[in-house]
Coordinates of C-alpha atoms and ligand atoms in Angstrom, one line a residue:
M1 CA 140.4 176.6 151.3
K2 CA 137.0 175.2 151.8
H3 CA 135.5 171.8 152.2
V4 CA 132.4 170.5 150.6
P5 CA 132.1 167.0 152.0
V6 CA 130.4 164.8 149.4
V7 CA 128.5 161.9 150.7
K8 CA 127.1 159.3 148.2
M9 CA 125.2 161.4 145.7
D10 CA 124.6 161.0 142.0
H11 CA 126.8 162.6 139.4
G12 CA 124.2 165.2 138.5
I13 CA 124.4 166.7 141.9
L14 CA 128.1 166.3 142.0
I15 CA 128.5 168.3 138.8
W16 CA 126.1 170.9 140.1
L17 CA 128.1 171.2 143.2
V18 CA 131.3 171.7 141.3
T19 CA 129.7 174.4 139.2
L20 CA 128.4 176.1 142.3
C21 CA 131.7 175.8 144.0
V22 CA 133.5 177.4 141.1
A23 CA 130.9 180.1 140.8
L24 CA 131.0 180.9 144.5
G25 CA 134.8 180.6 144.6
N26 CA 135.2 183.7 142.5
S27 CA 133.0 185.9 144.7
Q28 CA 133.9 184.7 148.2
E29 CA 137.6 185.2 148.3
A30 CA 137.4 187.0 151.6
Q31 CA 135.7 184.1 153.5
E32 CA 138.0 181.5 152.0
E33 CA 141.0 182.9 153.7
D34 CA 140.0 180.9 156.7
P35 CA 140.6 177.2 156.1
N36 CA 138.4 176.2 159.0
I37 CA 135.2 177.5 157.4
N38 CA 133.1 174.5 156.6
W39 CA 130.5 176.1 154.5
L40 CA 127.9 173.4 153.7
S41 CA 129.0 171.4 156.8
T42 CA 127.5 168.0 156.4
K43 CA 130.5 166.2 157.8
V44 CA 130.0 162.5 157.9
T45 CA 133.2 160.6 157.8
T46 CA 136.8 161.5 158.3
D47 CA 137.6 160.7 154.6
T48 CA 135.1 162.7 152.6
S49 CA 136.1 164.0 149.2
S50 CA 136.2 167.8 149.2
L51 CA 136.1 170.1 146.2
T52 CA 138.8 172.5 146.5
S53 CA 138.5 174.9 143.6
T54 CA 140.1 178.2 144.5
L55 CA 143.1 176.6 146.1
Q56 CA 143.5 174.5 143.1
N57 CA 143.4 177.4 140.8
D58 CA 146.1 179.2 142.8
F59 CA 148.6 176.4 142.0
E60 CA 147.3 175.6 138.5
S61 CA 150.0 177.6 136.7
S62 CA 152.8 175.9 138.7
V63 CA 151.2 172.5 137.8
Q64 CA 150.9 173.5 134.1
K65 CA 154.6 174.6 134.0
A66 CA 155.7 171.4 135.7
L67 CA 153.6 169.3 133.3
S68 CA 155.0 171.1 130.3
W69 CA 158.5 170.5 131.6
L70 CA 157.9 166.8 132.1
V71 CA 156.6 166.4 128.6
S72 CA 159.7 168.3 127.3
Q73 CA 161.9 165.7 129.1
R74 CA 160.5 162.7 127.2
E75 CA 163.1 160.7 125.5
S76 CA 162.9 159.6 121.9
D77 CA 161.8 156.1 123.1
W78 CA 158.8 157.8 124.7
G79 CA 160.0 157.0 128.2
W80 CA 161.6 159.0 130.9
R81 CA 164.7 156.8 131.7
N82 CA 164.3 155.6 135.2
E83 CA 161.2 157.6 135.9
T84 CA 158.8 156.4 133.2
P85 CA 156.2 155.0 135.6
T86 CA 156.2 158.0 138.0
V87 CA 155.9 160.5 135.2
L88 CA 153.2 158.6 133.3
M89 CA 151.2 158.3 136.5
A90 CA 151.4 162.1 137.0
L91 CA 150.4 162.8 133.4
Q92 CA 147.5 160.4 133.5
L93 CA 146.2 161.7 136.8
A94 CA 146.5 165.2 135.4
K95 CA 144.4 164.2 132.4
E96 CA 141.8 162.8 134.8
T97 CA 141.1 166.3 136.2
R98 CA 141.3 168.4 133.0
D99 CA 138.8 168.2 130.2
S100 CA 141.2 168.7 127.3
N101 CA 144.5 170.3 127.6
S102 CA 147.0 171.0 124.9
I103 CA 150.1 170.8 127.0
L104 CA 149.3 167.2 127.9
P105 CA 150.2 164.3 125.5
N106 CA 147.3 163.1 123.4
A107 CA 145.9 159.6 123.6
L108 CA 148.3 158.2 121.0
E109 CA 151.4 159.7 122.7
M110 CA 150.2 158.3 126.0
Q111 CA 149.8 154.9 124.4
L112 CA 153.4 155.0 123.1
S113 CA 154.7 155.9 126.5
A114 CA 152.6 153.2 128.1
K115 CA 154.1 150.7 125.5
Q116 CA 157.6 151.9 126.5
M117 CA 156.7 151.2 130.1
E118 CA 155.5 147.7 129.3
I119 CA 158.9 147.0 127.6
E120 CA 160.6 148.2 130.8
I121 CA 158.5 145.9 132.9
V122 CA 159.1 142.9 130.6
T123 CA 162.8 143.6 130.7
L124 CA 162.8 143.7 134.4
L125 CA 161.0 140.4 134.7
W126 CA 163.1 138.8 132.0
R127 CA 166.4 139.7 133.6
H128 CA 165.4 138.9 137.1
N129 CA 168.0 136.1 137.4
E130 CA 170.8 138.5 136.7
I131 CA 169.4 141.6 138.4
P132 CA 167.1 140.7 141.3
I133 CA 163.8 142.4 141.3
V134 CA 163.6 145.4 143.7
P135 CA 160.1 145.5 145.1
P136 CA 159.7 149.3 145.3
K137 CA 160.8 149.6 141.6
L138 CA 158.2 147.0 140.5
T139 CA 155.7 148.8 142.8
Q140 CA 156.1 152.0 140.8
Y141 CA 155.2 150.1 137.7
A142 CA 152.2 148.4 139.3
L143 CA 150.8 151.8 140.4
A144 CA 151.3 153.2 137.0
L145 CA 149.5 150.3 135.4
S146 CA 146.6 150.8 137.8
T147 CA 146.5 154.5 136.9
L148 CA 146.3 153.5 133.2
C149 CA 143.4 151.2 134.1
Q150 CA 145.4 148.0 133.5
D151 CA 145.4 145.3 136.1
P152 CA 148.9 144.8 137.5
R153 CA 147.8 141.3 138.7
Q154 CA 147.3 140.3 135.0
F155 CA 150.2 141.9 133.2
H156 CA 150.3 139.6 130.1
G157 CA 149.5 136.7 132.4
H158 CA 151.9 137.7 135.1
D159 CA 150.9 138.8 138.6
L160 CA 153.1 141.7 139.4
I161 CA 151.5 142.2 142.8
G162 CA 152.0 138.6 143.6
T163 CA 155.7 139.0 142.7
I164 CA 156.0 142.0 144.9
Q165 CA 154.2 140.4 147.9
H166 CA 156.3 137.3 147.6
H167 CA 159.4 139.3 148.7
E168 CA 159.9 139.9 152.3
I169 CA 160.0 143.6 152.7
V170 CA 162.1 144.8 155.7
H171 CA 162.1 148.5 155.2
D172 CA 158.9 150.1 156.6
L173 CA 158.6 152.8 153.9
D174 CA 159.0 150.2 151.1
F175 CA 156.5 148.0 152.9
A176 CA 153.9 150.8 153.1
Y177 CA 154.5 151.6 149.4
T178 CA 154.1 148.0 148.2
T179 CA 151.0 147.6 150.3
L180 CA 149.5 150.7 148.8
A181 CA 150.1 149.3 145.4
A182 CA 148.5 146.0 146.3
C183 CA 145.5 147.7 147.8
T184 CA 145.2 150.0 144.8
A185 CA 145.1 146.9 142.6
N186 CA 142.3 145.5 144.8
A187 CA 144.6 142.6 145.8
H188 CA 143.9 140.6 149.0
L189 CA 145.8 141.9 152.0
R190 CA 146.6 139.8 155.0
K191 CA 145.7 140.8 158.5
K192 CA 149.3 140.7 159.4
Q193 CA 150.1 143.4 156.8
I194 CA 147.4 145.7 158.0
R195 CA 148.5 145.2 161.6
R196 CA 152.1 146.2 160.7
L197 CA 150.8 149.4 159.1
L198 CA 148.7 150.2 162.2
D199 CA 151.7 149.6 164.4
I200 CA 153.8 152.1 162.4
A201 CA 150.9 154.6 162.4
N202 CA 150.6 154.4 166.1
A203 CA 154.3 154.7 166.8
A204 CA 154.8 157.5 164.3
K205 CA 157.4 159.3 166.5
D206 CA 159.8 156.3 165.9
H207 CA 159.5 156.7 162.1
N208 CA 160.4 159.1 159.4
I209 CA 157.8 161.4 158.2
D210 CA 157.7 159.9 154.7
T211 CA 157.1 156.5 156.1
V212 CA 154.2 157.7 158.2
A213 CA 152.7 159.6 155.2
M214 CA 153.0 156.4 153.1
V215 CA 151.5 154.3 155.8
I216 CA 148.5 156.7 156.0
L217 CA 148.1 156.5 152.2
A218 CA 148.1 152.7 152.4
L219 CA 145.6 152.6 155.3
R220 CA 143.3 155.1 153.7
C221 CA 143.2 152.9 150.6
I222 CA 142.5 149.8 152.7
S223 CA 139.7 151.6 154.6
K224 CA 137.9 152.2 151.3
D225 CA 137.3 148.4 151.3
H226 CA 133.9 147.8 152.9
R227 CA 135.5 145.0 155.1
H228 CA 137.9 147.5 156.6
R229 CA 135.7 150.5 157.1
N230 CA 136.5 150.5 160.8
L231 CA 140.1 151.5 160.0
Q232 CA 138.9 155.0 159.3
H233 CA 138.5 155.5 163.0
S234 CA 142.0 154.3 163.7
L235 CA 143.3 156.8 161.2
R236 CA 142.1 159.9 163.0
R237 CA 144.8 160.3 165.6
P238 CA 147.8 159.4 163.3
T239 CA 146.6 161.9 160.6
I240 CA 146.2 164.7 163.1
N241 CA 149.6 164.0 164.5
L242 CA 151.1 164.0 161.0
A243 CA 149.4 167.3 160.3
R244 CA 150.9 168.8 163.4
E245 CA 154.4 168.1 162.1
Q246 CA 154.1 171.1 159.7
Q247 CA 157.1 173.5 160.0
P248 CA 156.9 177.3 160.3
D249 CA 158.0 177.5 156.6
G250 CA 154.9 175.5 155.6
G251 CA 156.8 172.4 154.6
F252 CA 157.3 169.0 156.3
G253 CA 161.1 168.8 156.1
N254 CA 161.9 168.6 152.5
L255 CA 160.2 168.9 149.1
Y256 CA 159.6 165.1 148.7
N257 CA 158.2 164.7 152.2
T258 CA 156.0 167.7 151.9
A259 CA 154.5 166.4 148.6
L260 CA 153.9 163.0 150.2
V261 CA 152.3 164.5 153.4
V262 CA 150.0 166.7 151.3
Q263 CA 148.7 163.6 149.5
A264 CA 148.3 161.7 152.7
L265 CA 146.3 164.4 154.3
Q266 CA 144.3 165.3 151.2
N267 CA 140.6 165.6 151.8
I268 CA 140.8 164.6 155.4
T269 CA 138.4 167.0 157.2
D270 CA 139.4 166.0 160.7
A271 CA 143.0 167.0 160.1
S272 CA 142.4 170.2 158.3
T273 CA 142.4 172.4 161.3
H274 CA 145.8 171.1 162.4
W275 CA 147.7 172.2 159.3
N276 CA 147.6 174.9 156.7
E277 CA 147.3 173.2 153.3
S278 CA 147.9 176.5 151.3
A279 CA 151.1 177.1 153.3
A280 CA 152.3 173.6 152.4
K281 CA 151.6 174.2 148.7
Y282 CA 153.2 177.6 148.7
Y283 CA 156.3 175.9 150.3
I284 CA 156.3 173.5 147.4
E285 CA 155.7 176.1 144.8
S286 CA 158.5 178.3 146.1
R287 CA 160.9 175.5 145.2
Q288 CA 160.0 175.3 141.5
D289 CA 162.8 176.1 139.1
P290 CA 162.2 178.9 136.5
D291 CA 161.8 176.2 133.7
G292 CA 159.0 174.5 135.7
A293 CA 161.0 171.6 137.1
F294 CA 161.3 170.5 140.7
T295 CA 164.9 169.4 140.3
D296 CA 164.4 166.1 138.3
P297 CA 161.6 164.3 136.5
G298 CA 160.9 161.9 139.4
L299 CA 160.5 164.6 142.0
T300 CA 158.6 166.9 139.6
A301 CA 156.1 164.1 139.0
N302 CA 155.7 163.5 142.8
V303 CA 155.1 167.2 143.3
V304 CA 152.5 167.4 140.6
L305 CA 150.6 164.6 142.3
S306 CA 150.5 166.7 145.5
L307 CA 149.4 170.0 143.8
Q308 CA 146.5 168.6 141.8
P309 CA 143.2 167.1 143.1
K310 CA 144.2 163.5 142.3
G311 CA 147.4 162.0 143.8
L312 CA 148.5 158.5 144.9
G313 CA 145.5 158.2 147.1
A314 CA 143.0 158.6 144.3
I315 CA 144.2 155.9 142.0
R316 CA 142.1 153.1 143.5
T317 CA 138.9 155.1 142.9
L318 CA 139.5 156.0 139.3
S319 CA 136.5 154.9 137.4
C320 CA 138.4 153.3 134.5
G321 CA 135.6 153.4 131.9
K322 CA 132.9 152.5 134.3
S323 CA 130.0 154.9 134.5
S324 CA 131.7 158.3 135.0
P325 CA 130.7 161.9 134.5
D326 CA 133.8 162.8 132.4
V327 CA 133.1 160.4 129.6
E328 CA 135.7 162.0 127.3
N329 CA 138.7 160.9 129.4
H330 CA 137.5 157.4 129.5
V331 CA 136.8 157.0 125.8
E332 CA 140.5 157.5 125.4
L333 CA 141.3 155.1 128.2
D334 CA 139.2 152.4 126.7
G335 CA 141.0 152.7 123.5
L336 CA 144.3 152.6 125.3
T337 CA 143.6 149.4 127.3
S338 CA 142.0 147.5 124.4
S339 CA 144.8 148.4 122.0
L340 CA 147.4 147.3 124.6
S341 CA 145.8 143.9 125.1
N342 CA 145.2 143.3 121.4
H343 CA 148.7 144.1 120.3
G344 CA 150.6 140.9 121.2
N345 CA 148.1 138.6 119.5
D346 CA 148.3 136.0 122.2
S347 CA 146.7 133.3 120.3
E348 CA 149.8 133.2 118.1
I349 CA 151.7 131.9 121.1
R350 CA 150.9 128.2 121.0
N351 CA 153.2 126.8 123.6
V352 CA 154.0 128.2 127.1
T353 CA 157.0 127.6 129.3
I354 CA 156.5 126.8 133.0
T355 CA 158.3 125.1 135.8
Y356 CA 157.1 122.3 138.0
T357 CA 158.7 121.7 141.4
L358 CA 158.2 119.0 144.1
W359 CA 159.2 119.6 147.7
V360 CA 159.1 117.0 150.3
G361 CA 158.9 117.9 154.0
T362 CA 158.1 121.0 155.9
N363 CA 161.8 121.7 156.0
V364 CA 162.2 120.6 152.4
T365 CA 164.5 117.6 152.6
E366 CA 163.9 116.5 149.0
N367 CA 163.3 118.6 145.9
Y368 CA 162.9 118.3 142.1
T369 CA 162.4 120.9 139.5
M370 CA 161.7 120.7 135.8
S371 CA 161.0 123.2 133.1
L372 CA 158.3 122.2 130.5
V373 CA 157.1 123.5 127.2
V374 CA 153.5 122.7 126.9
P375 CA 150.6 123.8 124.7
R376 CA 148.5 126.7 125.8
N377 CA 145.3 126.0 127.7
T378 CA 146.6 122.8 129.2
S379 CA 145.3 121.8 132.6
F380 CA 147.8 121.2 135.4
Y381 CA 146.7 117.6 135.5
N382 CA 147.9 117.1 132.0
V383 CA 151.2 118.7 132.9
M384 CA 151.6 116.2 135.7
V385 CA 151.0 113.4 133.3
M386 CA 153.7 114.8 130.9
A387 CA 156.1 115.3 133.8
M388 CA 155.6 111.7 135.0
E389 CA 156.6 110.5 131.5
L390 CA 159.8 112.6 131.5
D391 CA 161.0 111.8 135.1
P392 CA 159.9 108.9 137.3
H393 CA 160.3 111.0 140.4
Y394 CA 157.1 112.8 139.3
T395 CA 155.1 109.6 139.3
F396 CA 151.8 110.3 141.0
E397 CA 148.5 108.7 141.9
A398 CA 145.1 110.4 142.0
S399 CA 141.6 109.3 142.8
E400 CA 138.8 110.4 140.6
W401 CA 135.9 112.3 142.0
P402 CA 132.9 113.8 140.3
N403 CA 134.6 117.2 140.5
G404 CA 137.9 116.0 139.1
H405 CA 141.2 114.3 140.2
Y406 CA 142.4 114.4 143.8
V407 CA 146.2 113.8 143.9
H408 CA 147.1 111.9 147.0
S409 CA 150.6 110.5 146.2
I410 CA 153.6 111.9 144.4
A411 CA 157.2 110.7 144.4
G412 CA 156.3 107.8 146.6
Y413 CA 154.9 110.0 149.4
K414 CA 151.2 109.4 150.2
E415 CA 149.1 111.9 152.1
E416 CA 148.7 111.0 155.8
P417 CA 145.6 112.7 157.1
M418 CA 146.2 111.2 160.6
G419 CA 149.6 112.9 160.7
Y420 CA 148.3 116.0 158.9
H421 CA 150.7 115.5 156.0
Y422 CA 149.2 116.8 152.7
W423 CA 150.3 117.6 149.2
L424 CA 149.6 121.3 148.6
L425 CA 149.7 122.9 145.1
Y426 CA 151.0 126.4 144.7
R427 CA 151.0 128.7 141.7
L428 CA 153.9 131.1 142.0
P429 CA 155.2 134.1 140.1
E430 CA 158.8 133.0 140.7
L431 CA 160.7 129.8 141.1
P432 CA 160.1 128.6 144.7
D433 CA 163.0 129.1 147.2
P434 CA 163.1 127.0 150.4
Q435 CA 164.7 130.0 152.1
A436 CA 161.6 132.0 151.4
P437 CA 158.8 129.5 151.2
P438 CA 155.5 130.6 149.7
G439 CA 152.6 131.7 151.9
N440 CA 149.2 130.1 152.0
H441 CA 147.8 132.9 149.9
L442 CA 149.6 131.4 146.9
V443 CA 148.0 128.0 147.2
A444 CA 146.2 127.3 143.9
P445 CA 142.6 128.3 144.2
V446 CA 141.2 125.3 142.1
G447 CA 142.0 121.7 141.7
V448 CA 144.5 120.1 139.2
D449 CA 141.8 119.8 136.5
G450 CA 140.6 123.4 136.7
L451 CA 144.0 125.0 136.9
L452 CA 145.0 126.1 133.5
I453 CA 148.7 126.9 133.2
E454 CA 149.9 130.3 132.1
E455 CA 153.1 131.4 130.5
G456 CA 155.9 132.0 133.0
D457 CA 154.2 130.6 136.0
H458 CA 155.9 128.3 138.5
Y459 CA 154.0 125.4 140.1
L460 CA 155.0 123.7 143.3
F461 CA 153.6 120.6 144.9
W462 CA 154.7 120.6 148.5
Y463 CA 154.3 117.7 150.8
K464 CA 154.1 119.3 154.2
K465 CA 152.6 119.0 157.7
L466 CA 149.6 121.4 158.1
Ligands
LIG1 C1 147.8 179.6 155.7 O1 148.9 180.0 154.9 C2 148.7 181.0 154.0 C3 150.0 181.2 153.2 O2 151.1 181.2 154.0 C4 148.4 182.3 154.8 O3 148.1 183.3 153.9 C5 147.1 182.0 155.6 O4 146.8 183.1 156.4 C6 147.3 180.8 156.5 N1 146.1 180.5 157.2 C7 146.0 180.3 158.5 C8 144.7 180.0 159.0 O5 147.0 180.4 159.2
LIG2 C1 140.1 164.3 146.9 O1 139.0 165.1 146.4 C2 139.1 165.3 145.0 C3 138.1 166.3 144.5 O2 136.8 165.8 144.9 C4 139.0 163.9 144.3 O3 139.1 164.1 142.9 C5 140.1 163.0 144.8 O4 139.9 161.8 144.2 C6 140.1 163.0 146.3 N1 141.2 162.2 146.7 C7 141.2 161.2 147.6 C8 142.4 160.6 148.0 O5 140.1 160.9 148.1
LIG3 C1 145.8 136.2 115.8 O1 146.4 135.1 115.3 C2 145.5 134.1 114.9 C3 146.2 132.8 114.5 O2 147.5 133.1 114.0 C4 144.6 134.7 113.7 O3 143.7 133.7 113.3 C5 143.9 135.9 114.2 O4 143.2 136.5 113.2 C6 144.9 136.9 114.8 N1 144.2 138.0 115.4 C7 144.5 139.2 115.3 C8 143.7 140.2 116.0 O5 145.5 139.6 114.6
LIG4 C1 154.8 123.1 121.0 O1 155.4 122.0 121.7 C2 155.2 120.8 121.0 C3 155.8 119.8 122.0 O2 155.1 119.9 123.2 C4 156.0 120.8 119.7 O3 155.8 119.6 119.0 C5 155.5 122.0 118.9 O4 156.2 122.1 117.7 C6 155.5 123.3 119.6 N1 154.9 124.3 118.9 C7 155.4 125.5 118.7 C8 154.6 126.5 117.9 O5 156.4 125.9 119.2
LIG5 C1 162.8 121.9 160.8 O1 163.8 122.8 161.2 C2 163.7 123.4 162.4 C3 164.8 124.3 162.7 O2 165.5 124.7 161.5 C4 163.6 122.3 163.5 O3 163.4 122.9 164.8 C5 162.5 121.4 163.2 O4 162.5 120.3 164.1 C6 162.6 120.8 161.8 N1 161.4 120.0 161.5 C7 161.5 118.8 161.0 C8 160.2 118.1 160.7 O5 162.6 118.3 160.8
LIG6 C1 167.6 120.3 146.0 O1 168.2 119.0 145.7 C2 169.5 119.0 145.2 C3 169.8 117.6 144.8 O2 168.9 117.0 144.0 C4 170.4 119.5 146.3 O3 171.7 119.6 145.8 C5 169.9 120.9 146.7 O4 170.7 121.4 147.8 C6 168.5 120.8 147.1 N1 168.1 122.2 147.4 C7 167.4 122.5 148.5 C8 167.0 123.9 148.7 O5 167.1 121.6 149.3
LIG7 C1 141.1 127.8 126.4 O1 140.1 126.9 126.9 C2 138.9 127.6 127.2 C3 138.0 126.6 127.8 O2 138.5 125.3 127.9 C4 138.3 128.2 126.0 O3 137.2 128.9 126.3 C5 139.3 129.2 125.4 O4 138.9 129.7 124.2 C6 140.6 128.5 125.1 N1 141.6 129.5 124.7 C7 142.4 129.3 123.7 C8 143.3 130.4 123.3 O5 142.5 128.3 123.0

């Protein structure tokens, strides 16, 4: 194994380096036995991308067999039963690192599978009253959408990340996983969330290894954001401690954990001397079934993510049609995304269904909810006028300002700046529940005139003390 830290450089140099790396890789087998050799050591940060060519080639045939097996498991509806998002993510990331590959589905087949996945998501959202949404499940879909260069915050007008974040997530592993998906989608993360991840990373001994690996994946993603660069420093010790958990057999407990840890430690130079990456990958490879599977489609997809250069940690940095050296992949992707968004000719949908709720009091002592069917592209102000005509509880008063209406009274309650009582407008992915009141991040970003309603959204005006 060898590391070629790449610090900001243009694509020409990057391609040159890859070529060089491959060329040298064939003639320098002897030196590469030692993973600690940092030939071209221009180490700059703890999270530099490294080009690992020979190591990759060693496992390429296992990856190919696993990919072929995954493709062979595709159902006639183009999905993979419960594992459609995970498998699709593995296949797409595999496509990212291979020029053209006959064993992988072509662009049209990928589109059909992506469509099947969309149907699964819609079904999940549609039935959420009968079968409550399970955040980790929705998270798999959000990550798969990001991998396919679709924004999970705008899934046909629905914010999947908002829905996920709206749930209180007790389990630390699920929490880290959902946070990774939110970060991958470039969603805003609260300080509280980052602090919880850091607390877990710093008390790793009290947590399972898969939780710690997922926390590191989430924190590495967050640290790519320029506002959180300083996190890279906090990651050093937890990653080294994680690397040291490697067992004599090369694994980190079981196949799933090993696959996750390999992704968490991928490209981290500081940790590389504390574990043996090849040994971990041989551990994984030795568990492959003769037909190429690693037990089942879900596990096989996760293993593929760990044996190839791009895993869970690489999704955020996919170029998605922006300037990129491997243009070919992205031509297909562009086709994929535009055909997905054109398909359901949105302009045919003239009316949208939304709910409008009023809550009075910080402890919600009075509440009203109505469902409305209104024309598309209506401002929330117009919705308020319609609601007032339908139900007198929704009577409101607003003052007019140059920048629009300012609502100061609804349902007979007037704002009291002296007592810090205000009407706050929220836009929510789900019907509001007083048991789990929405956080401030869901307050509508614009005023009642600028807020255009969207299909399936839930609006809440809450009279509360700030
Ligand atoms: C890493 O593991 C591989 C495979 O088990 C082994 O051949 C190699 O010698 C190990 N490297 C070190 C530095 O221990
Ligand atoms: C690791 O390095 C490879 C090769 O440069 C790159 O494709 C991949 O995106 C990197 N992964 C992460 C998580 O940075
Ligand atoms: C979508 O529907 C509108 C109105 O029915 C129609 O004018 C438009 O041509 C359609 N667009 C596409 C891409 O089918
Ligand atoms: C949209 O809703 C209006 C009432 O708000 C109704 O008159 C109209 O028929 C609806 N249009 C469609 C296409 O459903
Ligand atoms: C809201 O409820 C909490 C406890 O449930 C109570 O301590 C608090 O005084 C209540 N606030 C108001 C304004 O009634
Ligand atoms: C909402 O109001 C109804 C009566 O209109 C009441 O039965 C219900 O308990 C209230 N719900 C909450 C959460 O306060
Ligand atoms: C919605 O309104 C905006 C601006 O008011 C306009 O640009 C857009 O074309 C409208 N969309 C539809 C589908 O009518």
